[in-house]
PDB file of C-alpha atoms in Angstrom:
ATOM      1  CA  GLN A  30     -27.459 -34.538   7.845  1.00 61.00           C
ATOM      2  CA  ALA A  31     -25.304 -35.639  10.354  1.00 60.00           C
ATOM      3  CA  ARG A  32     -25.881 -37.121  13.744  1.00 62.00           C
ATOM      4  CA  SER A  33     -23.551 -38.124  16.972  1.00 61.00           C
ATOM      5  CA  ALA A  34     -22.197 -41.467  16.892  1.00 62.00           C
ATOM      6  CA  GLY A  35     -19.609 -41.941  20.053  1.00 66.00           C
ATOM      7  CA  ASP A  36     -16.311 -39.677  19.538  1.00 65.00           C
ATOM      8  CA  GLN A  37     -17.269 -39.297  15.493  1.00 68.00           C
ATOM      9  CA  PHE A  38     -20.131 -38.042  13.465  1.00 71.00           C
ATOM     10  CA  GLU A  39     -21.784 -40.034  10.821  1.00 76.00           C
ATOM     11  CA  PHE A  40     -23.044 -38.103   7.586  1.00 79.00           C
ATOM     12  CA  THR A  41     -25.841 -39.030   5.435  1.00 80.00           C
ATOM     13  CA  ILE A  42     -25.837 -37.779   1.604  1.00 81.00           C
ATOM     14  CA  ARG A  43     -29.319 -36.343   1.693  1.00 81.00           C
ATOM     15  CA  LYS A  44     -29.303 -36.760  -2.359  1.00 84.00           C
ATOM     16  CA  PRO A  45     -28.185 -40.152  -3.498  1.00 85.00           C
ATOM     17  CA  VAL A  46     -25.189 -39.635  -6.148  1.00 88.00           C
ATOM     18  CA  SER A  47     -24.909 -42.262  -8.905  1.00 92.00           C
ATOM     19  CA  LEU A  48     -21.095 -43.317  -9.520  1.00 93.00           C
ATOM     20  CA  GLU A  49     -19.992 -45.320 -12.070  1.00 95.00           C
ATOM     21  CA  ARG A  50     -17.653 -48.042 -12.448  1.00 96.00           C
ATOM     22  CA  ARG A  51     -14.054 -46.924 -12.225  1.00 96.00           C
ATOM     23  CA  LYS A  52     -15.027 -43.288 -11.454  1.00 95.00           C
ATOM     24  CA  SER A  53     -14.696 -40.959  -8.465  1.00 93.00           C
ATOM     25  CA  ALA A  54     -16.255 -37.921  -6.978  1.00 88.00           C
ATOM     26  CA  MET A  55     -15.725 -35.628  -4.090  1.00 82.00           C
ATOM     27  CA  LEU A  56     -19.173 -35.436  -2.309  1.00 83.00           C
ATOM     28  CA  SER A  57     -19.989 -32.344   0.012  1.00 81.00           C
ATOM     29  CA  LEU A  58     -21.031 -33.257   3.723  1.00 80.00           C
ATOM     30  CA  VAL A  59     -21.421 -29.839   5.426  1.00 81.00           C
ATOM     31  CA  SER A  60     -22.182 -26.458   3.869  1.00 81.00           C
ATOM     32  CA  GLY A  61     -22.969 -23.482   6.192  1.00 80.00           C
ATOM     33  CA  GLU A  62     -21.313 -20.401   7.675  1.00 84.00           C
ATOM     34  CA  ILE A  63     -18.220 -20.399   9.901  1.00 86.00           C
ATOM     35  CA  ALA A  64     -16.767 -17.883  11.810  1.00 86.00           C
ATOM     36  CA  ALA A  65     -13.596 -16.876  10.155  1.00 91.00           C
ATOM     37  CA  GLU A  66     -11.297 -13.606  10.326  1.00 95.00           C
ATOM     38  CA  LYS A  67      -9.523 -12.959   6.924  1.00 95.00           C
ATOM     39  CA  VAL A  68      -5.313 -12.741   6.709  1.00 97.00           C
ATOM     40  CA  SER A  69      -2.406 -13.099   4.898  1.00 98.00           C
ATOM     41  CA  VAL A  70      -0.257 -15.729   5.985  1.00 98.00           C
ATOM     42  CA  PHE A  71       3.522 -15.316   4.701  1.00 98.00           C
ATOM     43  CA  ASN A  72       6.244 -18.173   5.613  1.00 96.00           C
ATOM     44  CA  PRO A  73       9.500 -17.764   4.683  1.00 94.00           C
ATOM     45  CA  SER A  74      10.417 -21.009   4.069  1.00 90.00           C
ATOM     46  CA  ALA A  75       7.843 -21.634   1.480  1.00 85.00           C
ATOM     47  CA  ASP A  76      10.281 -20.054  -0.906  1.00 83.00           C
ATOM     48  CA  SER A  77       7.933 -17.648  -1.986  1.00 89.00           C
ATOM     49  CA  LYS A  78       7.956 -13.720  -2.767  1.00 94.00           C
ATOM     50  CA  ARG A  79       4.157 -13.652  -1.864  1.00 96.00           C
ATOM     51  CA  PRO A  80       2.127 -14.299   1.109  1.00 97.00           C
ATOM     52  CA  MET A  81      -1.193 -16.683   1.162  1.00 97.00           C
ATOM     53  CA  LEU A  82      -4.547 -16.073   1.435  1.00 97.00           C
ATOM     54  CA  GLY A  83      -5.967 -17.278   4.708  1.00 97.00           C
ATOM     55  CA  ALA A  84      -8.226 -17.304   7.572  1.00 96.00           C
ATOM     56  CA  ARG A  85      -8.425 -17.981  11.569  1.00 96.00           C
ATOM     57  CA  ILE A  86     -11.171 -20.258  11.325  1.00 95.00           C
ATOM     58  CA  GLU A  87     -13.645 -21.545  14.732  1.00 95.00           C
ATOM     59  CA  ASN A  88     -15.444 -24.243  14.511  1.00 93.00           C
ATOM     60  CA  SER A  89     -19.170 -22.577  15.170  1.00 90.00           C
ATOM     61  CA  MET A  90     -21.168 -25.440  13.091  1.00 86.00           C
ATOM     62  CA  GLY A  91     -22.253 -27.031  16.010  1.00 83.00           C
ATOM     63  CA  MET A  92     -20.953 -30.356  15.156  1.00 82.00           C
ATOM     64  CA  LYS A  93     -16.728 -31.829  14.769  1.00 84.00           C
ATOM     65  CA  LEU A  94     -15.446 -31.626  11.532  1.00 87.00           C
ATOM     66  CA  PRO A  95     -13.691 -34.606  10.106  1.00 85.00           C
ATOM     67  CA  ALA A  96     -10.470 -33.742   8.160  1.00 88.00           C
ATOM     68  CA  GLY A  97     -10.254 -33.343   4.408  1.00 89.00           C
ATOM     69  CA  PRO A  98     -10.618 -30.951   1.944  1.00 91.00           C
ATOM     70  CA  ILE A  99     -12.893 -27.617   2.214  1.00 90.00           C
ATOM     71  CA  THR A 100     -13.788 -24.973  -0.218  1.00 91.00           C
ATOM     72  CA  VAL A 101     -13.785 -21.483   0.961  1.00 91.00           C
ATOM     73  CA  PHE A 102     -15.941 -18.539  -0.519  1.00 90.00           C
ATOM     74  CA  ASP A 103     -15.523 -15.242   0.368  1.00 87.00           C
ATOM     75  CA  GLY A 104     -18.347 -12.789  -0.224  1.00 84.00           C
ATOM     76  CA  GLY A 105     -20.593 -15.853  -1.671  1.00 86.00           C
ATOM     77  CA  VAL A 106     -17.630 -16.004  -4.550  1.00 92.00           C
ATOM     78  CA  TYR A 107     -15.481 -19.109  -4.863  1.00 92.00           C
ATOM     79  CA  ALA A 108     -11.913 -18.042  -3.362  1.00 93.00           C
ATOM     80  CA  GLY A 109     -10.446 -21.270  -3.117  1.00 94.00           C
ATOM     81  CA  ASP A 110      -9.697 -25.176  -1.440  1.00 94.00           C
ATOM     82  CA  ALA A 111      -7.803 -25.792   1.611  1.00 95.00           C
ATOM     83  CA  LEU A 112      -6.725 -28.812   3.759  1.00 94.00           C
ATOM     84  CA  LEU A 113      -8.538 -29.212   7.347  1.00 92.00           C
ATOM     85  CA  ASP A 114      -7.309 -31.387  10.145  1.00 92.00           C
ATOM     86  CA  PHE A 115     -10.085 -33.031  12.175  1.00 90.00           C
ATOM     87  CA  LEU A 116     -12.033 -29.680  14.177  1.00 91.00           C
ATOM     88  CA  PRO A 117     -13.522 -30.117  17.415  1.00 89.00           C
ATOM     89  CA  GLU A 118     -16.332 -27.983  17.964  1.00 89.00           C
ATOM     90  CA  LYS A 119     -15.343 -24.214  19.248  1.00 92.00           C
ATOM     91  CA  ASP A 120     -11.660 -25.218  18.037  1.00 94.00           C
ATOM     92  CA  LYS A 121     -10.019 -22.515  15.888  1.00 93.00           C
ATOM     93  CA  ARG A 122      -7.517 -23.389  13.327  1.00 94.00           C
ATOM     94  CA  LEU A 123      -5.247 -21.214  10.426  1.00 96.00           C
ATOM     95  CA  ILE A 124      -6.008 -22.233   7.016  1.00 96.00           C
ATOM     96  CA  VAL A 125      -4.094 -20.886   3.581  1.00 96.00           C
ATOM     97  CA  PHE A 126      -6.633 -21.235   0.379  1.00 96.00           C
ATOM     98  CA  GLY A 127      -4.755 -19.188  -2.319  1.00 93.00           C
ATOM     99  CA  GLU A 128      -1.811 -16.512  -3.311  1.00 95.00           C
ATOM    100  CA  ASP A 129      -2.353 -13.225  -2.568  1.00 96.00           C
ATOM    101  CA  LEU A 130      -0.929 -11.426  -5.706  1.00 96.00           C
ATOM    102  CA  GLY A 131      -1.820  -8.203  -4.216  1.00 97.00           C
ATOM    103  CA  VAL A 132       1.188  -8.150  -1.596  1.00 98.00           C
ATOM    104  CA  ALA A 133       4.874  -8.505  -2.073  1.00 97.00           C
ATOM    105  CA  ALA A 134       6.805 -10.254   0.472  1.00 97.00           C
ATOM    106  CA  ASP A 135      10.498 -10.165   0.943  1.00 96.00           C
ATOM    107  CA  ALA A 136      12.817 -11.530   4.108  1.00 96.00           C
ATOM    108  CA  SER A 137      16.265 -10.830   4.944  1.00 96.00           C
ATOM    109  CA  ALA A 138      18.591 -12.170   7.948  1.00 96.00           C
ATOM    110  CA  SER A 139      21.647 -11.207   9.617  1.00 97.00           C
ATOM    111  CA  SER A 140      23.450 -12.018  12.838  1.00 97.00           C
ATOM    112  CA  SER A 141      25.695 -10.513  15.483  1.00 97.00           C
ATOM    113  CA  GLU A 142      27.730 -11.099  18.494  1.00 95.00           C
ATOM    114  CA  GLU A 143      29.005  -9.978  21.588  1.00 95.00           C
ATOM    115  CA  THR A 144      31.192 -10.988  24.688  1.00 93.00           C
ATOM    116  CA  ILE A 145      29.489 -10.761  27.577  1.00 94.00           C
ATOM    117  CA  ALA A 146      31.810 -12.467  29.971  1.00 94.00           C
ATOM    118  CA  VAL A 147      35.165 -13.874  30.228  1.00 93.00           C
ATOM    119  CA  THR A 148      36.908 -16.168  32.806  1.00 94.00           C
ATOM    120  CA  VAL A 149      39.976 -18.026  33.498  1.00 93.00           C
ATOM    121  CA  ALA A 150      40.340 -20.625  35.361  1.00 95.00           C
ATOM    122  CA  LYS A 151      43.465 -23.700  35.309  1.00 94.00           C
ATOM    123  CA  GLY A 152      44.924 -22.109  32.483  1.00 92.00           C
ATOM    124  CA  VAL A 153      41.644 -22.118  30.391  1.00 95.00           C
ATOM    125  CA  MET A 154      40.049 -19.066  29.092  1.00 93.00           C
ATOM    126  CA  THR A 155      36.712 -19.059  28.629  1.00 95.00           C
ATOM    127  CA  PHE A 156      34.229 -16.751  26.402  1.00 94.00           C
ATOM    128  CA  SER A 157      30.892 -16.354  27.393  1.00 96.00           C
ATOM    129  CA  ARG A 158      29.133 -14.711  24.149  1.00 96.00           C
ATOM    130  CA  ARG A 159      25.205 -14.061  23.143  1.00 97.00           C
ATOM    131  CA  VAL A 160      24.476 -14.361  19.326  1.00 97.00           C
ATOM    132  CA  THR A 161      21.510 -12.384  17.969  1.00 98.00           C
ATOM    133  CA  LEU A 162      19.802 -13.736  15.076  1.00 98.00           C
ATOM    134  CA  ALA A 163      17.997 -10.995  12.802  1.00 98.00           C
ATOM    135  CA  ARG A 164      15.400 -11.792  10.006  1.00 97.00           C
ATOM    136  CA  THR A 165      13.484  -8.560   8.677  1.00 98.00           C
ATOM    137  CA  TYR A 166      10.372  -9.371   6.713  1.00 98.00           C
ATOM    138  CA  ALA A 167       9.112  -6.621   4.256  1.00 98.00           C
ATOM    139  CA  PHE A 168       5.801  -6.296   2.872  1.00 98.00           C
ATOM    140  CA  LYS A 169       4.218  -3.898  -0.038  1.00 98.00           C
ATOM    141  CA  ASN A 170       0.543  -3.957  -0.462  1.00 98.00           C
ATOM    142  CA  SER A 171      -0.456  -2.773  -3.939  1.00 97.00           C
ATOM    143  CA  THR A 172      -4.568  -3.073  -3.036  1.00 96.00           C
ATOM    144  CA  THR A 173      -6.922  -0.458  -1.910  1.00 97.00           C
ATOM    145  CA  THR A 174      -7.669  -2.635   0.922  1.00 96.00           C
ATOM    146  CA  ALA A 175      -5.908  -2.733   4.571  1.00 97.00           C
ATOM    147  CA  LYS A 176      -4.320  -6.474   5.156  1.00 97.00           C
ATOM    148  CA  LYS A 177      -3.447  -8.231   8.235  1.00 98.00           C
ATOM    149  CA  ILE A 178      -0.473 -10.196   7.633  1.00 98.00           C
ATOM    150  CA  VAL A 179       0.416 -13.620   9.814  1.00 98.00           C
ATOM    151  CA  VAL A 180       4.400 -13.877   9.831  1.00 98.00           C
ATOM    152  CA  GLU A 181       5.157 -17.779  10.488  1.00 98.00           C
ATOM    153  CA  HIS A 182       8.999 -17.142  11.893  1.00 97.00           C
ATOM    154  CA  PRO A 183      10.694 -20.633  12.067  1.00 97.00           C
ATOM    155  CA  ILE A 184      11.524 -21.560  15.866  1.00 97.00           C
ATOM    156  CA  THR A 185      15.374 -21.734  15.989  1.00 97.00           C
ATOM    157  CA  ALA A 186      16.597 -24.448  18.132  1.00 95.00           C
ATOM    158  CA  GLY A 187      18.199 -23.459  21.539  1.00 95.00           C
ATOM    159  CA  ALA A 188      17.308 -19.994  20.824  1.00 97.00           C
ATOM    160  CA  GLU A 189      14.718 -17.570  22.740  1.00 97.00           C
ATOM    161  CA  LEU A 190      12.432 -14.849  21.176  1.00 97.00           C
ATOM    162  CA  TYR A 191      14.045 -11.448  21.936  1.00 97.00           C
ATOM    163  CA  GLU A 192      11.655  -9.147  19.762  1.00 97.00           C
ATOM    164  CA  PRO A 193       8.914  -8.816  19.757  1.00 97.00           C
ATOM    165  CA  GLN A 194       8.473  -9.893  23.093  1.00 93.00           C
ATOM    166  CA  THR A 195       5.343 -11.552  22.907  1.00 95.00           C
ATOM    167  CA  TYR A 196       3.700 -13.544  19.639  1.00 97.00           C
ATOM    168  CA  ASP A 197      -0.156 -14.413  18.856  1.00 96.00           C
ATOM    169  CA  GLU A 198       0.266 -18.137  18.530  1.00 95.00           C
ATOM    170  CA  LYS A 199       3.273 -20.255  18.886  1.00 96.00           C
ATOM    171  CA  THR A 200       3.334 -23.935  17.172  1.00 95.00           C
ATOM    172  CA  SER A 201       6.250 -26.610  17.685  1.00 94.00           C
ATOM    173  CA  ALA A 202       7.957 -25.037  14.559  1.00 96.00           C
ATOM    174  CA  VAL A 203       6.779 -21.376  14.369  1.00 97.00           C
ATOM    175  CA  TYR A 204       5.877 -18.080  16.224  1.00 98.00           C
ATOM    176  CA  ARG A 205       2.842 -16.831  14.549  1.00 98.00           C
ATOM    177  CA  LEU A 206       3.295 -12.896  14.792  1.00 98.00           C
ATOM    178  CA  GLY A 207       0.687 -10.555  13.889  1.00 97.00           C
ATOM    179  CA  LEU A 208       1.508  -7.468  11.388  1.00 98.00           C
ATOM    180  CA  ALA A 209      -1.142  -4.560  10.258  1.00 98.00           C
ATOM    181  CA  LEU A 210      -0.475  -3.300   6.373  1.00 98.00           C
ATOM    182  CA  PRO A 211      -2.329  -0.443   5.570  1.00 97.00           C
ATOM    183  CA  ALA A 212      -3.820  -0.036   1.972  1.00 97.00           C
ATOM    184  CA  ALA A 213      -1.440   0.896  -0.891  1.00 97.00           C
ATOM    185  CA  SER A 214       1.389   0.995   1.894  1.00 97.00           C
ATOM    186  CA  GLU A 215       4.641  -0.582   2.965  1.00 98.00           C
ATOM    187  CA  ALA A 216       5.218  -2.437   6.286  1.00 98.00           C
ATOM    188  CA  LYS A 217       8.512  -4.173   7.823  1.00 98.00           C
ATOM    189  CA  LEU A 218       8.685  -6.626  11.057  1.00 98.00           C
ATOM    190  CA  VAL A 219      11.904  -7.137  12.847  1.00 98.00           C
ATOM    191  CA  VAL A 220      12.114 -10.499  14.570  1.00 98.00           C
ATOM    192  CA  LYS A 221      15.211 -11.150  16.891  1.00 98.00           C
ATOM    193  CA  GLU A 222      16.245 -14.623  18.781  1.00 98.00           C
ATOM    194  CA  ARG A 223      19.200 -14.562  21.144  1.00 97.00           C
ATOM    195  CA  MET A 224      21.120 -17.513  22.124  1.00 97.00           C
ATOM    196  CA  PRO A 225      24.140 -18.059  24.046  1.00 96.00           C
ATOM    197  CA  ARG A 226      27.379 -19.972  23.139  1.00 95.00           C
ATOM    198  CA  ARG A 227      30.852 -20.651  24.860  1.00 95.00           C
ATOM    199  CA  ASP A 228      34.304 -20.632  24.041  1.00 93.00           C
ATOM    200  CA  SER A 229      37.333 -22.018  25.391  1.00 94.00           C
ATOM    201  CA  VAL A 230      41.251 -21.344  24.808  1.00 92.00           C
ATOM    202  CA  SER A 231      44.134 -23.163  26.061  1.00 93.00           C
ATOM    203  CA  LEU A 232      46.304 -20.161  27.163  1.00 90.00           C
ATOM    204  CA  SER A 233      49.327 -22.504  27.050  1.00 89.00           C
ATOM    205  CA  SER A 234      49.172 -23.136  23.367  1.00 89.00           C
ATOM    206  CA  LEU A 235      48.687 -19.430  22.604  1.00 89.00           C
ATOM    207  CA  SER A 236      51.398 -17.684  20.657  1.00 91.00           C
ATOM    208  CA  PRO A 237      53.031 -14.618  22.239  1.00 90.00           C
ATOM    209  CA  ASP A 238      51.075 -12.246  19.454  1.00 92.00           C
ATOM    210  CA  ALA A 239      47.657 -14.405  19.955  1.00 90.00           C
ATOM    211  CA  PHE A 240      48.013 -13.797  23.798  1.00 85.00           C
ATOM    212  CA  LEU A 241      48.408  -9.702  23.158  1.00 88.00           C
ATOM    213  CA  SER A 242      45.643  -9.517  20.985  1.00 88.00           C
ATOM    214  CA  TYR A 243      43.405 -11.359  23.394  1.00 83.00           C
ATOM    215  CA  SER A 244      44.667  -8.949  26.471  1.00 82.00           C
ATOM    216  CA  THR A 245      44.102  -6.164  24.486  1.00 84.00           C
ATOM    217  CA  SER A 246      40.529  -6.863  23.303  1.00 79.00           C
TER     218      SER A 246
END
């Protein structure tokens, strides 16, 4: 049972639990259904070749939920455990509770650079360049069930998201991007970020060959 206690909640265990000396136990405070959307979450920094089983949950319990471990049941069957930060009423959160063994994942990175402007002033030549950082996420679904993948793409400091131009969610560390993965099929997601870069060269320090190379490029 639970009752409001200011900004917190007070829980009372309905059935008392006897605990022997120097023993510990985890007691279930809340048990019930919660609004959820099943997803598979892939974060390349986790150094895993498979996404994690996860869910987007909304606190529809009619009460605040304290931080702590939660047990997830899928179709009435135990699916795994997750850790939950404090979750106010009607708030939403993304949780993970196990490894998705039915999906294989791979990520590869590349970069390119282009010069967009050159200026010369007071004997100094300045190059304005645009650096594009690309990462390709590839997934293979070996199951007979369609999956919704949530890719947690790390945010690069000083860069802006170029492709895709929209995202499902943004945190301080990652963009969360959705990808539909049909049953028994493969799919890819390409993410590109762009960032500016400036390089300067003193013309007086150039050799004749270097000057000729710059002037004809």
